[in-house]
Short mmCIF file of C-alpha atoms in Angstrom, two decimals:
data_model
loop_
_atom_site.label_atom_id
_atom_site.label_comp_id
_atom_site.label_asym_id
_atom_site.label_seq_id
_atom_site.Cartn_x
_atom_site.Cartn_y
_atom_site.Cartn_z
CA VAL A 1 107.39 419.79 27.73
CA PRO A 2 109.92 422.29 29.13
CA ALA A 3 108.46 425.48 30.59
CA ALA A 4 108.70 428.70 28.63
CA GLY A 5 112.08 430.34 29.18
CA TRP A 6 113.76 427.04 30.05
CA ARG A 7 117.16 426.85 28.42
CA ALA A 8 118.26 423.49 27.08
CA THR A 9 121.60 423.92 28.84
CA ALA A 10 120.16 424.82 32.26
CA ALA A 11 120.39 421.30 33.72
CA ALA A 12 123.96 420.79 32.53
CA GLU A 13 124.92 424.17 33.97
CA ALA A 14 123.37 423.25 37.32
CA VAL A 15 125.31 419.97 37.38
CA ASP A 16 128.51 421.87 36.57
CA ARG A 17 127.88 424.25 39.47
CA ILE A 18 127.33 421.33 41.86
CA ARG A 19 130.52 419.65 40.63
CA ALA A 20 132.41 422.92 41.07
CA LEU A 21 131.29 423.01 44.73
CA GLY A 22 132.60 419.45 45.06
CA GLU A 23 136.07 420.69 44.12
CA GLY A 24 136.11 422.25 47.60
CA ARG A 25 136.67 425.79 48.72
CA ARG A 26 138.73 427.34 51.49
CA GLY A 27 136.89 429.60 53.88
CA ASP A 28 136.71 430.70 57.48
CA VAL A 29 133.42 429.06 58.37
CA ALA A 30 131.65 425.84 57.38
CA ALA A 31 128.03 425.66 56.26
CA ALA A 32 127.32 423.13 59.05
CA ALA A 33 128.30 425.71 61.67
CA LEU A 34 126.22 428.43 59.98
CA LEU A 35 123.19 426.10 59.86
CA ASP A 36 123.60 425.61 63.61
CA GLU A 37 123.76 429.37 64.08
CA LEU A 38 120.74 429.89 61.81
CA ARG A 39 118.59 427.52 63.88
CA ALA A 40 119.61 429.23 67.15
CA LEU A 41 119.10 432.71 65.67
CA MET A 42 115.58 431.93 64.46
CA TRP A 43 114.64 430.27 67.75
CA ASP A 44 115.91 433.19 69.84
CA ALA A 45 114.82 436.17 67.74
CA VAL A 46 111.98 434.95 65.52
CA GLY A 47 110.43 432.25 67.73
CA PRO A 48 106.81 432.23 68.92
CA LEU A 49 107.48 435.37 71.01
CA ARG A 50 109.06 438.08 68.88
CA ARG A 51 109.55 441.85 68.87
CA ALA A 52 110.66 444.29 66.18
CA ALA A 53 114.15 444.91 67.56
CA GLY A 54 115.03 441.21 67.66
CA ILE A 55 113.55 440.50 64.23
CA GLU A 56 115.49 443.42 62.73
CA GLN A 57 118.73 442.15 64.27
CA ALA A 58 117.99 438.69 62.88
CA LEU A 59 117.33 440.14 59.42
CA ALA A 60 120.67 441.96 59.49
CA ARG A 61 122.46 438.73 60.41
CA LEU A 62 120.54 436.75 57.76
CA GLY A 63 121.63 439.29 55.14
CA ALA A 64 125.25 438.99 56.22
CA MET A 65 125.06 435.19 56.09
CA ARG A 66 123.55 435.30 52.58
CA ALA A 67 126.29 437.67 51.45
CA ALA A 68 128.89 435.26 52.86
CA LEU A 69 127.53 432.21 50.99
CA PRO A 70 130.17 432.42 48.22
CA ASP A 71 132.93 432.30 50.88
CA VAL A 72 131.64 429.36 52.94
CA ALA A 73 134.22 426.59 53.28
CA ILE A 74 133.45 423.30 51.52
CA PRO A 75 135.62 420.21 51.94
CA PRO A 76 136.67 418.71 48.59
CA GLY A 77 135.25 415.45 47.28
CA ARG A 78 132.63 414.39 44.79
CA ALA A 79 131.40 411.15 46.41
CA CYS A 80 128.84 411.78 49.14
CA ASN A 81 130.25 415.17 50.16
CA PRO A 82 128.15 416.46 53.08
CA GLY A 83 129.66 419.94 52.77
CA VAL A 84 127.97 420.40 49.38
CA ALA A 85 124.59 419.30 50.78
CA ASP A 86 125.06 421.64 53.75
CA TRP A 87 125.74 424.53 51.37
CA PHE A 88 122.47 424.02 49.50
CA GLU A 89 120.53 423.55 52.75
CA LEU A 90 122.02 426.77 54.09
CA ARG A 91 121.21 428.71 50.91
CA ALA A 92 117.57 427.53 50.96
CA GLY A 93 117.28 427.88 54.74
CA LEU A 94 118.41 431.51 54.67
CA VAL A 95 115.70 432.40 52.14
CA ALA A 96 113.03 430.55 54.15
CA ALA A 97 114.21 432.24 57.35
CA GLU A 98 114.07 435.67 55.74
CA ALA A 99 110.54 435.02 54.46
CA VAL A 100 109.43 434.13 58.01
CA ALA A 101 111.20 437.14 59.54
CA ARG A 102 109.87 439.67 56.98
CA ALA A 103 106.30 438.44 57.45
CA ALA A 104 106.69 438.51 61.26
CA LEU A 105 108.08 442.05 61.16
CA GLY A 106 105.24 443.27 58.93
CA ARG A 107 102.46 441.86 61.09
CA ARG A 108 102.32 444.51 63.80
CA GLU A 109 99.85 442.60 65.99
CA SER A 110 99.61 439.26 67.82
CA ARG A 111 97.61 436.51 66.21
CA GLY A 112 97.64 432.75 66.81
CA ALA A 113 101.16 431.38 67.01
CA HIS A 114 102.58 434.81 66.06
CA GLN A 115 102.95 436.67 69.38
CA ARG A 116 104.57 440.11 69.19
CA GLU A 117 105.80 441.30 72.56
CA ASP A 118 105.55 444.87 71.24
CA PHE A 119 101.96 444.40 69.96
CA ALA A 120 100.15 442.28 72.54
CA TYR A 121 96.69 442.37 70.93
CA SER A 122 95.14 441.42 67.64
CA ASP A 123 94.20 444.23 65.25
CA ALA A 124 90.96 443.62 63.37
CA ALA A 125 92.30 445.70 60.48
CA LEU A 126 95.10 443.15 60.00
CA ALA A 127 92.86 440.07 59.73
CA ARG A 128 94.22 439.67 56.21
CA ARG A 129 96.83 437.60 54.44
CA GLN A 130 100.34 438.72 53.69
CA LEU A 131 102.13 437.83 50.50
CA VAL A 132 105.85 437.03 50.64
CA ALA A 133 107.81 437.02 47.41
CA MET A 134 111.42 436.94 46.31
CA ARG A 135 112.29 438.87 43.17
CA ASN A 136 115.88 439.18 41.97
CA GLY A 137 117.06 437.79 45.29
CA VAL A 138 115.16 440.36 47.39
CA VAL A 139 112.60 438.91 49.86
CA ALA A 140 109.65 441.22 50.62
CA ALA A 141 106.38 440.77 52.52
CA GLY A 142 103.23 442.88 52.44
CA PHE A 143 99.48 442.73 52.98
CA ASP A 144 97.81 441.86 49.73
CA ARG A 145 95.62 444.97 49.61
CA VAL B 1 128.51 416.52 81.39
CA LYS B 2 130.02 413.20 80.45
CA THR B 3 132.42 412.50 77.60
CA ALA B 4 131.96 409.80 74.96
CA ARG B 5 134.95 408.51 73.03
CA LEU B 6 134.18 407.57 69.45
CA LYS B 7 136.51 405.87 66.96
CA ILE B 8 135.02 406.67 63.57
CA ARG B 9 135.92 405.08 60.24
CA ARG B 10 136.98 407.77 57.75
CA GLY B 11 137.73 407.89 54.07
CA VAL B 12 136.33 406.82 50.72
CA ALA B 13 136.37 403.48 48.92
CA GLY B 14 139.84 402.26 47.96
CA GLU B 15 141.71 404.12 50.68
CA ALA B 16 143.53 402.37 53.52
CA VAL B 17 141.24 401.75 56.51
CA ARG B 18 141.60 404.68 58.90
CA TYR B 19 139.86 405.63 62.15
CA GLU B 20 139.65 409.03 63.74
CA ASP B 21 139.04 409.63 67.47
CA PHE B 22 136.54 412.18 68.74
CA ALA B 23 135.63 413.18 72.30
CA VAL B 24 132.01 414.31 72.54
CA PRO B 25 130.30 415.89 75.57
CA PHE B 26 126.91 414.35 76.34
CA GLU B 27 124.18 414.00 78.91
CA ASP B 28 122.49 410.72 79.83
CA GLY B 29 120.08 409.64 77.13
CA ALA B 30 122.02 411.20 74.23
CA THR B 31 122.52 408.92 71.24
CA VAL B 32 125.27 408.10 68.77
CA LEU B 33 123.39 410.17 66.17
CA ASP B 34 123.35 413.16 68.56
CA ALA B 35 127.14 412.79 68.82
CA LEU B 36 127.60 412.59 65.03
CA VAL B 37 125.47 415.72 64.47
CA TRP B 38 127.48 417.49 67.21
CA ILE B 39 130.79 416.51 65.59
CA ARG B 40 129.60 417.87 62.21
CA ALA B 41 128.58 421.23 63.75
CA HIS B 42 131.51 421.68 66.14
CA ARG B 43 134.50 419.60 65.11
CA ASP B 44 134.49 418.37 61.52
CA PRO B 45 131.80 419.31 58.96
CA SER B 46 133.41 416.98 56.42
CA LEU B 47 132.25 413.89 58.36
CA ALA B 48 129.76 412.05 56.11
CA VAL B 49 126.78 410.59 57.98
CA ARG B 50 123.44 409.54 56.55
CA TYR B 51 120.34 410.52 58.50
CA SER B 52 117.01 412.09 57.73
CA CYS B 53 114.35 412.20 60.46
CA ILE B 54 116.78 412.99 63.32
CA SER B 55 115.93 410.65 66.21
CA ALA B 56 112.29 409.78 65.50
CA ASN B 57 113.52 406.35 64.30
CA VAL B 58 111.08 406.65 61.40
CA CYS B 59 113.39 406.86 58.41
CA LYS B 60 115.84 404.03 59.28
CA GLU B 61 118.52 405.94 57.32
CA CYS B 62 121.07 406.11 60.17
CA THR B 63 121.86 402.39 60.18
CA ILE B 64 125.57 401.88 60.93
CA ALA B 65 127.73 399.40 62.81
CA VAL B 66 128.60 400.21 66.43
CA ASP B 67 131.22 397.87 67.93
CA GLY B 68 130.52 395.51 65.04
CA GLN B 69 126.76 395.31 65.63
CA VAL B 70 124.38 396.78 63.02
CA VAL B 71 122.19 399.32 64.85
CA TYR B 72 120.34 402.59 64.39
CA ALA B 73 122.58 405.49 65.45
CA CYS B 74 119.48 407.33 66.70
CA THR B 75 118.45 404.63 69.21
CA THR B 76 121.93 403.65 70.44
CA ARG B 77 122.84 405.45 73.66
CA LEU B 78 126.26 406.94 74.24
CA THR B 79 128.34 405.52 77.08
CA GLU B 80 131.40 406.60 79.02
CA ALA B 81 132.27 403.00 79.81
CA ARG B 82 134.37 402.35 76.70
CA ALA B 83 135.42 403.80 73.36
CA MET B 84 132.70 403.07 70.80
CA VAL B 85 133.85 401.98 67.31
CA LEU B 86 131.70 403.25 64.45
CA ASP B 87 131.77 401.71 60.97
CA PRO B 88 129.60 401.97 57.86
CA LEU B 89 127.28 399.05 57.11
CA PRO B 90 129.30 395.88 56.53
CA GLY B 91 128.80 394.10 53.21
CA LYS B 92 127.82 397.29 51.35
CA PRO B 93 130.02 399.39 49.05
CA LEU B 94 131.60 402.28 50.98
CA LEU B 95 130.85 405.82 49.76
CA ARG B 96 132.47 407.96 52.45
CA ASP B 97 133.10 407.69 56.19
CA LEU B 98 129.94 406.17 57.74
CA VAL B 99 127.91 406.21 54.51
CA ALA B 100 127.59 403.00 52.52
CA GLU B 101 125.69 402.53 49.26
CA THR B 102 122.26 401.16 50.16
CA ARG B 103 120.27 401.97 47.03
CA PRO B 104 119.53 399.32 44.44
CA PRO B 105 121.83 399.64 41.40
CA ARG B 106 119.26 401.08 39.00
CA GLU B 107 118.43 403.91 41.43
CA ARG B 108 122.02 405.13 41.72
CA LEU B 109 123.21 408.34 40.13
CA GLY B 110 126.22 408.08 37.89
#
């Protein structure tokens, strides 16, 4: 049974969008190169040791990369086109990266594998969960009460 | 840093057989899969390669032919000694570049 709000045409529209990507698109940078940059950026700025300044720089770059998604180059071809797969992986990876970075920025303490160089100690008041949500494309994190 | 020379089969089914040469920097121990991932990030993102687990040799997805021998790209070491010739799996329908159709017919998408 389709979920409430599911449009009968949604699947066909999604297939059309994928096929449109397979037509190819000119652009200055390929998704494969941006994925490489994304991995390095997250390792350097949002790795196990992080600080606010680096996380904020990473968030700015993540936002720019998300804004550039419509202009990423995709080689043409429908059969087994790795550029199309890269584009989807990049789109999903940027959202996941932003969720990690927003949560890391909001937790102004060190705890477990999250070590803030600007907050060396744990804060008993922050021994709580954060919720991360994306609404209308905006990723936000906050403590749940 | 050493340099590997790879001759890689390119194109989709029905096209004339064509190879493209790539020079890839590597350190001892690096594999053919490392080189293919490097080429996609730094030289040609349109190169089609099938892999999943990236060098754990768990998924067995990166099976290709190197110098005519069927091997795993992730366990085959690069060498400076000669140019290495990379082909998709022999005896399977070609999809693109190094990717051949390996799924049973009823699991294929139209």
